[in-house]
Amino acid sequence: MELLTQEQRAQSLENAMADGDQEPGCYYVGVDVGTGSVRAALVDQRGSLLAFADQAINKWEPQFNHHEQSSEDIWAACCTVTKKVVQGIDLNQIRGLGFDATCSLVVLDKQFQPLPVNHEGDSHRNIIMWLDHRAVSQVHRINNTKHSVLQYVGGVMSVEMQAPKLLWLKENLRETCWDKAGHFFDLPDFLSWKATGVTARSLCSLVCKWTYSAEKGWDDSFWKMIGLEDFVSDNYSKIGNQVLPPGASLGNGLTPEAAKDLGLPAGIAVAASLIDAHAGGLGVIGTDVRGHGLACEGQPVTSRLAVICGTSSCHMGISKDPIFVPGVWGPYFSAMVPGFWLNEGGQSVTGKLIDHMVQGHAAFPELQAKATARCQSIYAYLNSHLDLIKKAQPVGFLTVDLHVWPDFHGNRSPLADLTLKGMVTGLKLSQDLDDLAILYLATVQAIAFGTRFIIEAMEAAGHSISTLFLCGGLSKNPLFVQMHADITGMPVVLSQEVESVLVGAAILGACASGDFTSVQEAMARMSKVGRVVFPRLEDKRYYDKKYQVFLKLVEHQKEYAAIMKGD
Ligand SMILES: Nc1ncnc2c1ncn2[C@@H]1O[C@H](COP(=O)(O)OP(=O)(O)O)[C@@H](O)[C@H]1O
Ligand SMILES: O=C(CO)[C@H](O)[C@H](O)COP(=O)(O)O
């Protein structure tokens, strides 16, 4: 855990007063449940983090493409980190609590006890994680219906959404899970229920992952058509028939039981939650950019793209009117910024892919040993190693003959094709540290080319984007950030608070407390520019050529598949 010193806290208080805050010393707690860990922060009204704590969480992969977690483990981790960040604080100053989490599916029985989502019957593992691809046959059948709700998920439903997973449970675990289930929650809604006892769902999760429409509600014909008519007949009580906008205050706030678990006062405001990428979006997209020489200064907020890069990357672009982008999720109304439509592009594995490439290389043990000897992270070591071997040329030029297609877990956007696989071309017989570093660089570049591919699809459909706002674990990697700037040709804004997703969660708590009149006001007050990374335009020709190769890779992959399917 990192806590500010007394002087830093005093300075933060002084800054708050100078900034004209009505009530200096009002704090909010944000809790962010990512794929790999749970994080909490104590945040003030200016969006500064006063304390941060994190804890890893368990994941199970009982078979290929099955990924599971435990809601009890996750709640326990939320309690541990929250207790840590409020240590030594006058609890009366804490005004609100906000949660965000991955869009995983939590299953509970009618008494709110965990139910197994696996053949082993292990009820501790009651979460089907977002990246779980077990429901391939179900999602194909759903997409074959061509139902009109699919227009609002980019034309093709993803296997990572909830409808195919629910259908899988009905078809595969009828007695042990489906028939006993009383409540199916998106993980962010599970957390807000745990804190308040209120089962209302957030508009964010229902619209983005469950086909709910902010304007029309549930579409009975969809659930009947896909074989989940059960939900219609019980008036959607198991998946949510009370829906609130993110940031709305839930019930009577924190229950005494949850207050005890979390080490917070009972009754403080708890917000309707957000999916993690959307919290990251709130944490960065509304920031005041004046004075940084950015094209988006003085332009509508719709010229900004928030890119939340953790285990996966999510590309969040907003618009005043709905924009239908083939292969890009949405348009979703009011799912992130109230009153705006959201398109969400994505890459299903980015952080996980970089880790996979690096850890699977023969030179990984050597890398680990060398990084440890220098007290550096493996990524800091690799970045400095690349600087050493690049000699006089720009670092990105080291991959002139090494190219990667990054869809090791299928393509989320803009091709929406889960059958696609990863590709590497340009391998040599040597497997030393130089090769590892260059493969790592080519992987980082491939992810940035994927972002460029998504932006081009969004622009072709009507978005006009000039500036990227990056956050999430990968935004701590300077190479990843510079490659995104160079390859997209756009400046990248990094927030003052590196943990911007937590600022987004705290913004929710601040809204629920009533301290701000709108999400927009809280975003403008609590998010701040830290650093801007500009593209090195002199390298553009090189990256344009590599992008041509990038697009050829997928074209070729499709040709190979067609050859193998032919007689
Ligand atoms: N300091 C760092 N330097 C480089 N990469 C990092 C750093 N911290 C995290 N990462 C990368 O970010 C990814 C995890 O990001 P994070 O936002 O913590 O994920 P999640 O929210 O999915 O749990 C990891 O896969 C790792 O590759
Ligand atoms: O689908 C998503 C958002 O809509 C995210 O990819 C998912 O929630 C996982 O997030 P992370 O990579 O930050 O753990």
mmCIF file with all atom_site columns, N, CA and C and ligand atoms in Angstrom, residues 32-36 39 101-104 129-131 160 186 208-209 275-278 308-314 316 329 332 344-348 350-351 412 472 501, ligand 2:
data_model
loop_
_atom_site.group_PDB
_atom_site.id
_atom_site.type_symbol
_atom_site.label_atom_id
_atom_site.label_alt_id
_atom_site.label_comp_id
_atom_site.label_asym_id
_atom_site.label_entity_id
_atom_site.label_seq_id
_atom_site.pdbx_PDB_ins_code
_atom_site.Cartn_x
_atom_site.Cartn_y
_atom_site.Cartn_z
_atom_site.occupancy
_atom_site.B_iso_or_equiv
_atom_site.pdbx_formal_charge
_atom_site.auth_seq_id
_atom_site.auth_comp_id
_atom_site.auth_asym_id
_atom_site.auth_atom_id
_atom_site.pdbx_PDB_model_num
ATOM   1   N N  . ASP A 1 32  ? -11.721 -1.025  -7.885  1.00 0.00 ? 32  ASP A N  1
ATOM   2   C CA . ASP A 1 32  ? -11.620 -1.476  -9.282  1.00 0.00 ? 32  ASP A CA 1
ATOM   3   C C  . ASP A 1 32  ? -11.240 -2.950  -9.286  1.00 0.00 ? 32  ASP A C  1
ATOM   4   N N  . VAL A 1 33  ? -12.117 -3.792  -9.819  1.00 0.00 ? 33  VAL A N  1
ATOM   5   C CA . VAL A 1 33  ? -11.816 -5.227  -9.905  1.00 0.00 ? 33  VAL A CA 1
ATOM   6   C C  . VAL A 1 33  ? -11.402 -5.541  -11.344 1.00 0.00 ? 33  VAL A C  1
ATOM   7   N N  . GLY A 1 34  ? -10.099 -5.684  -11.557 1.00 0.00 ? 34  GLY A N  1
ATOM   8   C CA . GLY A 1 34  ? -9.588  -6.040  -12.882 1.00 0.00 ? 34  GLY A CA 1
ATOM   9   C C  . GLY A 1 34  ? -9.564  -7.556  -13.029 1.00 0.00 ? 34  GLY A C  1
ATOM   10  N N  . THR A 1 35  ? -8.964  -8.028  -14.112 1.00 0.00 ? 35  THR A N  1
ATOM   11  C CA . THR A 1 35  ? -8.894  -9.461  -14.347 1.00 0.00 ? 35  THR A CA 1
ATOM   12  C C  . THR A 1 35  ? -7.930  -10.125 -13.365 1.00 0.00 ? 35  THR A C  1
ATOM   13  N N  . GLY A 1 36  ? -6.809  -9.437  -13.106 1.00 0.00 ? 36  GLY A N  1
ATOM   14  C CA . GLY A 1 36  ? -5.761  -10.051 -12.310 1.00 0.00 ? 36  GLY A CA 1
ATOM   15  C C  . GLY A 1 36  ? -5.724  -9.608  -10.860 1.00 0.00 ? 36  GLY A C  1
ATOM   16  N N  . ARG A 1 39  ? -8.117  -3.436  -6.862  1.00 0.00 ? 39  ARG A N  1
ATOM   17  C CA . ARG A 1 39  ? -7.431  -2.234  -6.391  1.00 0.00 ? 39  ARG A CA 1
ATOM   18  C C  . ARG A 1 39  ? -8.439  -1.324  -5.703  1.00 0.00 ? 39  ARG A C  1
ATOM   19  N N  . ALA A 1 101 ? -15.814 -3.088  -12.292 1.00 0.00 ? 101 ALA A N  1
ATOM   20  C CA . ALA A 1 101 ? -15.271 -4.451  -12.375 1.00 0.00 ? 101 ALA A CA 1
ATOM   21  C C  . ALA A 1 101 ? -15.333 -4.942  -13.809 1.00 0.00 ? 101 ALA A C  1
ATOM   22  N N  . THR A 1 102 ? -14.637 -6.024  -14.071 1.00 0.00 ? 102 THR A N  1
ATOM   23  C CA . THR A 1 102 ? -14.715 -6.671  -15.378 1.00 0.00 ? 102 THR A CA 1
ATOM   24  C C  . THR A 1 102 ? -16.156 -7.169  -15.576 1.00 0.00 ? 102 THR A C  1
ATOM   25  N N  . CYS A 1 103 ? -16.491 -7.398  -16.835 1.00 0.00 ? 103 CYS A N  1
ATOM   26  C CA . CYS A 1 103 ? -17.879 -7.764  -17.132 1.00 0.00 ? 103 CYS A CA 1
ATOM   27  C C  . CYS A 1 103 ? -18.049 -9.282  -17.081 1.00 0.00 ? 103 CYS A C  1
ATOM   28  N N  . SER A 1 104 ? -17.635 -9.886  -15.981 1.00 0.00 ? 104 SER A N  1
ATOM   29  C CA . SER A 1 104 ? -17.769 -11.336 -15.813 1.00 0.00 ? 104 SER A CA 1
ATOM   30  C C  . SER A 1 104 ? -19.157 -11.664 -15.264 1.00 0.00 ? 104 SER A C  1
ATOM   31  N N  . MET A 1 129 ? -15.693 -15.948 -16.352 1.00 0.00 ? 129 MET A N  1
ATOM   32  C CA . MET A 1 129 ? -14.990 -14.687 -16.615 1.00 0.00 ? 129 MET A CA 1
ATOM   33  C C  . MET A 1 129 ? -15.290 -14.162 -18.019 1.00 0.00 ? 129 MET A C  1
ATOM   34  N N  . TRP A 1 130 ? -15.089 -12.873 -18.199 1.00 0.00 ? 130 TRP A N  1
ATOM   35  C CA . TRP A 1 130 ? -15.388 -12.213 -19.480 1.00 0.00 ? 130 TRP A CA 1
ATOM   36  C C  . TRP A 1 130 ? -14.625 -12.857 -20.633 1.00 0.00 ? 130 TRP A C  1
ATOM   37  N N  . LEU A 1 131 ? -13.400 -13.299 -20.410 1.00 0.00 ? 131 LEU A N  1
ATOM   38  C CA . LEU A 1 131 ? -12.580 -13.823 -21.520 1.00 0.00 ? 131 LEU A CA 1
ATOM   39  C C  . LEU A 1 131 ? -12.817 -15.302 -21.797 1.00 0.00 ? 131 LEU A C  1
ATOM   40  N N  . GLU A 1 160 ? -17.948 -13.168 -25.607 1.00 0.00 ? 160 GLU A N  1
ATOM   41  C CA . GLU A 1 160 ? -17.602 -12.657 -24.271 1.00 0.00 ? 160 GLU A CA 1
ATOM   42  C C  . GLU A 1 160 ? -18.794 -11.983 -23.587 1.00 0.00 ? 160 GLU A C  1
ATOM   43  N N  . ASP A 1 186 ? -23.875 -9.166  -13.554 1.00 0.00 ? 186 ASP A N  1
ATOM   44  C CA . ASP A 1 186 ? -22.589 -8.728  -14.068 1.00 0.00 ? 186 ASP A CA 1
ATOM   45  C C  . ASP A 1 186 ? -21.754 -8.418  -12.817 1.00 0.00 ? 186 ASP A C  1
ATOM   46  N N  . CYS A 1 208 ? -24.485 -2.806  -22.246 1.00 0.00 ? 208 CYS A N  1
ATOM   47  C CA . CYS A 1 208 ? -23.290 -3.227  -22.987 1.00 0.00 ? 208 CYS A CA 1
ATOM   48  C C  . CYS A 1 208 ? -23.165 -4.736  -23.138 1.00 0.00 ? 208 CYS A C  1
ATOM   49  N N  . LYS A 1 209 ? -23.634 -5.498  -22.178 1.00 0.00 ? 209 LYS A N  1
ATOM   50  C CA . LYS A 1 209 ? -23.352 -6.945  -22.208 1.00 0.00 ? 209 LYS A CA 1
ATOM   51  C C  . LYS A 1 209 ? -24.590 -7.818  -22.233 1.00 0.00 ? 209 LYS A C  1
ATOM   52  N N  . ILE A 1 275 ? -18.693 -0.988  -15.671 1.00 0.00 ? 275 ILE A N  1
ATOM   53  C CA . ILE A 1 275 ? -17.688 -1.962  -16.112 1.00 0.00 ? 275 ILE A CA 1
ATOM   54  C C  . ILE A 1 275 ? -16.336 -1.247  -16.062 1.00 0.00 ? 275 ILE A C  1
ATOM   55  N N  . ASP A 1 276 ? -15.257 -2.001  -15.854 1.00 0.00 ? 276 ASP A N  1
ATOM   56  C CA . ASP A 1 276 ? -13.947 -1.361  -15.609 1.00 0.00 ? 276 ASP A CA 1
ATOM   57  C C  . ASP A 1 276 ? -13.497 -0.421  -16.730 1.00 0.00 ? 276 ASP A C  1
ATOM   58  N N  . ALA A 1 277 ? -13.672 -0.845  -17.980 1.00 0.00 ? 277 ALA A N  1
ATOM   59  C CA . ALA A 1 277 ? -13.230 0.003   -19.085 1.00 0.00 ? 277 ALA A CA 1
ATOM   60  C C  . ALA A 1 277 ? -13.994 1.325   -19.082 1.00 0.00 ? 277 ALA A C  1
ATOM   61  N N  . HIS A 1 278 ? -15.260 1.253   -18.721 1.00 0.00 ? 278 HIS A N  1
ATOM   62  C CA . HIS A 1 278 ? -16.103 2.454   -18.723 1.00 0.00 ? 278 HIS A CA 1
ATOM   63  C C  . HIS A 1 278 ? -15.694 3.388   -17.585 1.00 0.00 ? 278 HIS A C  1
ATOM   64  N N  . ILE A 1 308 ? -8.412  1.986   -22.697 1.00 0.00 ? 308 ILE A N  1
ATOM   65  C CA . ILE A 1 308 ? -8.142  1.416   -21.367 1.00 0.00 ? 308 ILE A CA 1
ATOM   66  C C  . ILE A 1 308 ? -7.419  0.103   -21.615 1.00 0.00 ? 308 ILE A C  1
ATOM   67  N N  . CYS A 1 309 ? -6.148  0.060   -21.204 1.00 0.00 ? 309 CYS A N  1
ATOM   68  C CA . CYS A 1 309 ? -5.304  -1.075  -21.608 1.00 0.00 ? 309 CYS A CA 1
ATOM   69  C C  . CYS A 1 309 ? -4.833  -1.858  -20.382 1.00 0.00 ? 309 CYS A C  1
ATOM   70  N N  . GLY A 1 310 ? -5.448  -3.002  -20.169 1.00 0.00 ? 310 GLY A N  1
ATOM   71  C CA . GLY A 1 310 ? -5.038  -3.884  -19.062 1.00 0.00 ? 310 GLY A CA 1
ATOM   72  C C  . GLY A 1 310 ? -4.770  -5.258  -19.632 1.00 0.00 ? 310 GLY A C  1
ATOM   73  N N  . THR A 1 311 ? -5.477  -6.267  -19.109 1.00 0.00 ? 311 THR A N  1
ATOM   74  C CA . THR A 1 311 ? -5.406  -7.602  -19.692 1.00 0.00 ? 311 THR A CA 1
ATOM   75  C C  . THR A 1 311 ? -5.895  -7.529  -21.142 1.00 0.00 ? 311 THR A C  1
ATOM   76  N N  . SER A 1 312 ? -6.943  -6.717  -21.346 1.00 0.00 ? 312 SER A N  1
ATOM   77  C CA . SER A 1 312 ? -7.467  -6.439  -22.690 1.00 0.00 ? 312 SER A CA 1
ATOM   78  C C  . SER A 1 312 ? -7.344  -4.939  -22.938 1.00 0.00 ? 312 SER A C  1
ATOM   79  N N  . SER A 1 313 ? -7.621  -4.501  -24.178 1.00 0.00 ? 313 SER A N  1
ATOM   80  C CA . SER A 1 313 ? -7.699  -3.056  -24.426 1.00 0.00 ? 313 SER A CA 1
ATOM   81  C C  . SER A 1 313 ? -9.098  -2.728  -24.913 1.00 0.00 ? 313 SER A C  1
ATOM   82  N N  . CYS A 1 314 ? -9.637  -1.604  -24.421 1.00 0.00 ? 314 CYS A N  1
ATOM   83  C CA . CYS A 1 314 ? -10.982 -1.176  -24.805 1.00 0.00 ? 314 CYS A CA 1
ATOM   84  C C  . CYS A 1 314 ? -10.894 0.246   -25.320 1.00 0.00 ? 314 CYS A C  1
ATOM   85  N N  . MET A 1 316 ? -12.902 3.477   -26.252 1.00 0.00 ? 316 MET A N  1
ATOM   86  C CA . MET A 1 316 ? -14.198 4.062   -25.952 1.00 0.00 ? 316 MET A CA 1
ATOM   87  C C  . MET A 1 316 ? -14.343 5.421   -26.630 1.00 0.00 ? 316 MET A C  1
ATOM   88  N N  . TRP A 1 329 ? -18.502 -2.660  -30.834 1.00 0.00 ? 329 TRP A N  1
ATOM   89  C CA . TRP A 1 329 ? -19.691 -2.746  -29.975 1.00 0.00 ? 329 TRP A CA 1
ATOM   90  C C  . TRP A 1 329 ? -20.394 -1.404  -29.850 1.00 0.00 ? 329 TRP A C  1
ATOM   91  N N  . TYR A 1 332 ? -24.181 2.350   -27.706 1.00 0.00 ? 332 TYR A N  1
ATOM   92  C CA . TYR A 1 332 ? -24.854 2.144   -26.421 1.00 0.00 ? 332 TYR A CA 1
ATOM   93  C C  . TYR A 1 332 ? -25.218 3.520   -25.860 1.00 0.00 ? 332 TYR A C  1
ATOM   94  N N  . GLU A 1 344 ? -17.660 0.955   -28.446 1.00 0.00 ? 344 GLU A N  1
ATOM   95  C CA . GLU A 1 344 ? -16.557 0.332   -27.713 1.00 0.00 ? 344 GLU A CA 1
ATOM   96  C C  . GLU A 1 344 ? -15.838 -0.665  -28.615 1.00 0.00 ? 344 GLU A C  1
ATOM   97  N N  . GLY A 1 345 ? -14.668 -0.264  -29.103 1.00 0.00 ? 345 GLY A N  1
ATOM   98  C CA . GLY A 1 345 ? -13.820 -1.215  -29.819 1.00 0.00 ? 345 GLY A CA 1
ATOM   99  C C  . GLY A 1 345 ? -12.991 -1.970  -28.797 1.00 0.00 ? 345 GLY A C  1
ATOM   100 N N  . GLY A 1 346 ? -12.390 -3.072  -29.203 1.00 0.00 ? 346 GLY A N  1
ATOM   101 C CA . GLY A 1 346 ? -11.594 -3.780  -28.215 1.00 0.00 ? 346 GLY A CA 1
ATOM   102 C C  . GLY A 1 346 ? -10.662 -4.819  -28.796 1.00 0.00 ? 346 GLY A C  1
ATOM   103 N N  . GLN A 1 347 ? -9.648  -5.119  -28.021 1.00 0.00 ? 347 GLN A N  1
ATOM   104 C CA . GLN A 1 347 ? -8.721  -6.219  -28.324 1.00 0.00 ? 347 GLN A CA 1
ATOM   105 C C  . GLN A 1 347 ? -8.748  -7.116  -27.092 1.00 0.00 ? 347 GLN A C  1
ATOM   106 N N  . SER A 1 348 ? -9.116  -8.373  -27.320 1.00 0.00 ? 348 SER A N  1
ATOM   107 C CA . SER A 1 348 ? -9.440  -9.237  -26.192 1.00 0.00 ? 348 SER A CA 1
ATOM   108 C C  . SER A 1 348 ? -8.240  -9.579  -25.317 1.00 0.00 ? 348 SER A C  1
ATOM   109 N N  . THR A 1 350 ? -4.334  -8.068  -24.625 1.00 0.00 ? 350 THR A N  1
ATOM   110 C CA . THR A 1 350 ? -3.218  -7.161  -24.956 1.00 0.00 ? 350 THR A CA 1
ATOM   111 C C  . THR A 1 350 ? -2.141  -7.333  -23.876 1.00 0.00 ? 350 THR A C  1
ATOM   112 N N  . GLY A 1 351 ? -2.445  -6.912  -22.645 1.00 0.00 ? 351 GLY A N  1
ATOM   113 C CA . GLY A 1 351 ? -1.490  -7.159  -21.547 1.00 0.00 ? 351 GLY A CA 1
ATOM   114 C C  . GLY A 1 351 ? -1.197  -8.647  -21.434 1.00 0.00 ? 351 GLY A C  1
ATOM   115 N N  . ARG A 1 412 ? -11.759 -9.124  -31.478 1.00 0.00 ? 412 ARG A N  1
ATOM   116 C CA . ARG A 1 412 ? -12.981 -8.491  -30.958 1.00 0.00 ? 412 ARG A CA 1
ATOM   117 C C  . ARG A 1 412 ? -13.421 -7.401  -31.936 1.00 0.00 ? 412 ARG A C  1
ATOM   118 N N  . GLY A 1 472 ? -4.837  2.371   -17.580 1.00 0.00 ? 472 GLY A N  1
ATOM   119 C CA . GLY A 1 472 ? -4.722  0.924   -17.371 1.00 0.00 ? 472 GLY A CA 1
ATOM   120 C C  . GLY A 1 472 ? -3.257  0.536   -17.233 1.00 0.00 ? 472 GLY A C  1
ATOM   121 N N  . VAL A 1 501 ? -8.494  4.438   -13.677 1.00 0.00 ? 501 VAL A N  1
ATOM   122 C CA . VAL A 1 501 ? -9.724  3.645   -13.572 1.00 0.00 ? 501 VAL A CA 1
ATOM   123 C C  . VAL A 1 501 ? -10.310 3.836   -12.166 1.00 0.00 ? 501 VAL A C  1
HETATM 124 O O1 . LIG B 2 .   ? -15.041 -6.218  -22.010 1.00 0.00 ? 2   LIG B O1 1
HETATM 125 C C1 . LIG B 2 .   ? -14.493 -5.401  -21.333 1.00 0.00 ? 2   LIG B C1 1
HETATM 126 C C2 . LIG B 2 .   ? -15.083 -4.103  -21.114 1.00 0.00 ? 2   LIG B C2 1
HETATM 127 O O2 . LIG B 2 .   ? -16.288 -3.952  -21.795 1.00 0.00 ? 2   LIG B O2 1
HETATM 128 C C3 . LIG B 2 .   ? -13.144 -5.675  -20.695 1.00 0.00 ? 2   LIG B C3 1
HETATM 129 O O3 . LIG B 2 .   ? -12.308 -6.197  -21.655 1.00 0.00 ? 2   LIG B O3 1
HETATM 130 C C4 . LIG B 2 .   ? -13.221 -6.613  -19.568 1.00 0.00 ? 2   LIG B C4 1
HETATM 131 O O4 . LIG B 2 .   ? -14.085 -6.038  -18.632 1.00 0.00 ? 2   LIG B O4 1
HETATM 132 C C5 . LIG B 2 .   ? -11.860 -6.904  -18.962 1.00 0.00 ? 2   LIG B C5 1
HETATM 133 O O5 . LIG B 2 .   ? -11.166 -5.779  -18.570 1.00 0.00 ? 2   LIG B O5 1
HETATM 134 P P1 . LIG B 2 .   ? -9.611  -5.773  -18.152 1.00 0.00 ? 2   LIG B P1 1
HETATM 135 O O6 . LIG B 2 .   ? -8.825  -6.116  -19.358 1.00 0.00 ? 2   LIG B O6 1
HETATM 136 O O7 . LIG B 2 .   ? -9.383  -4.344  -17.719 1.00 0.00 ? 2   LIG B O7 1
HETATM 137 O O8 . LIG B 2 .   ? -9.439  -6.723  -17.040 1.00 0.00 ? 2   LIG B O8 1
#
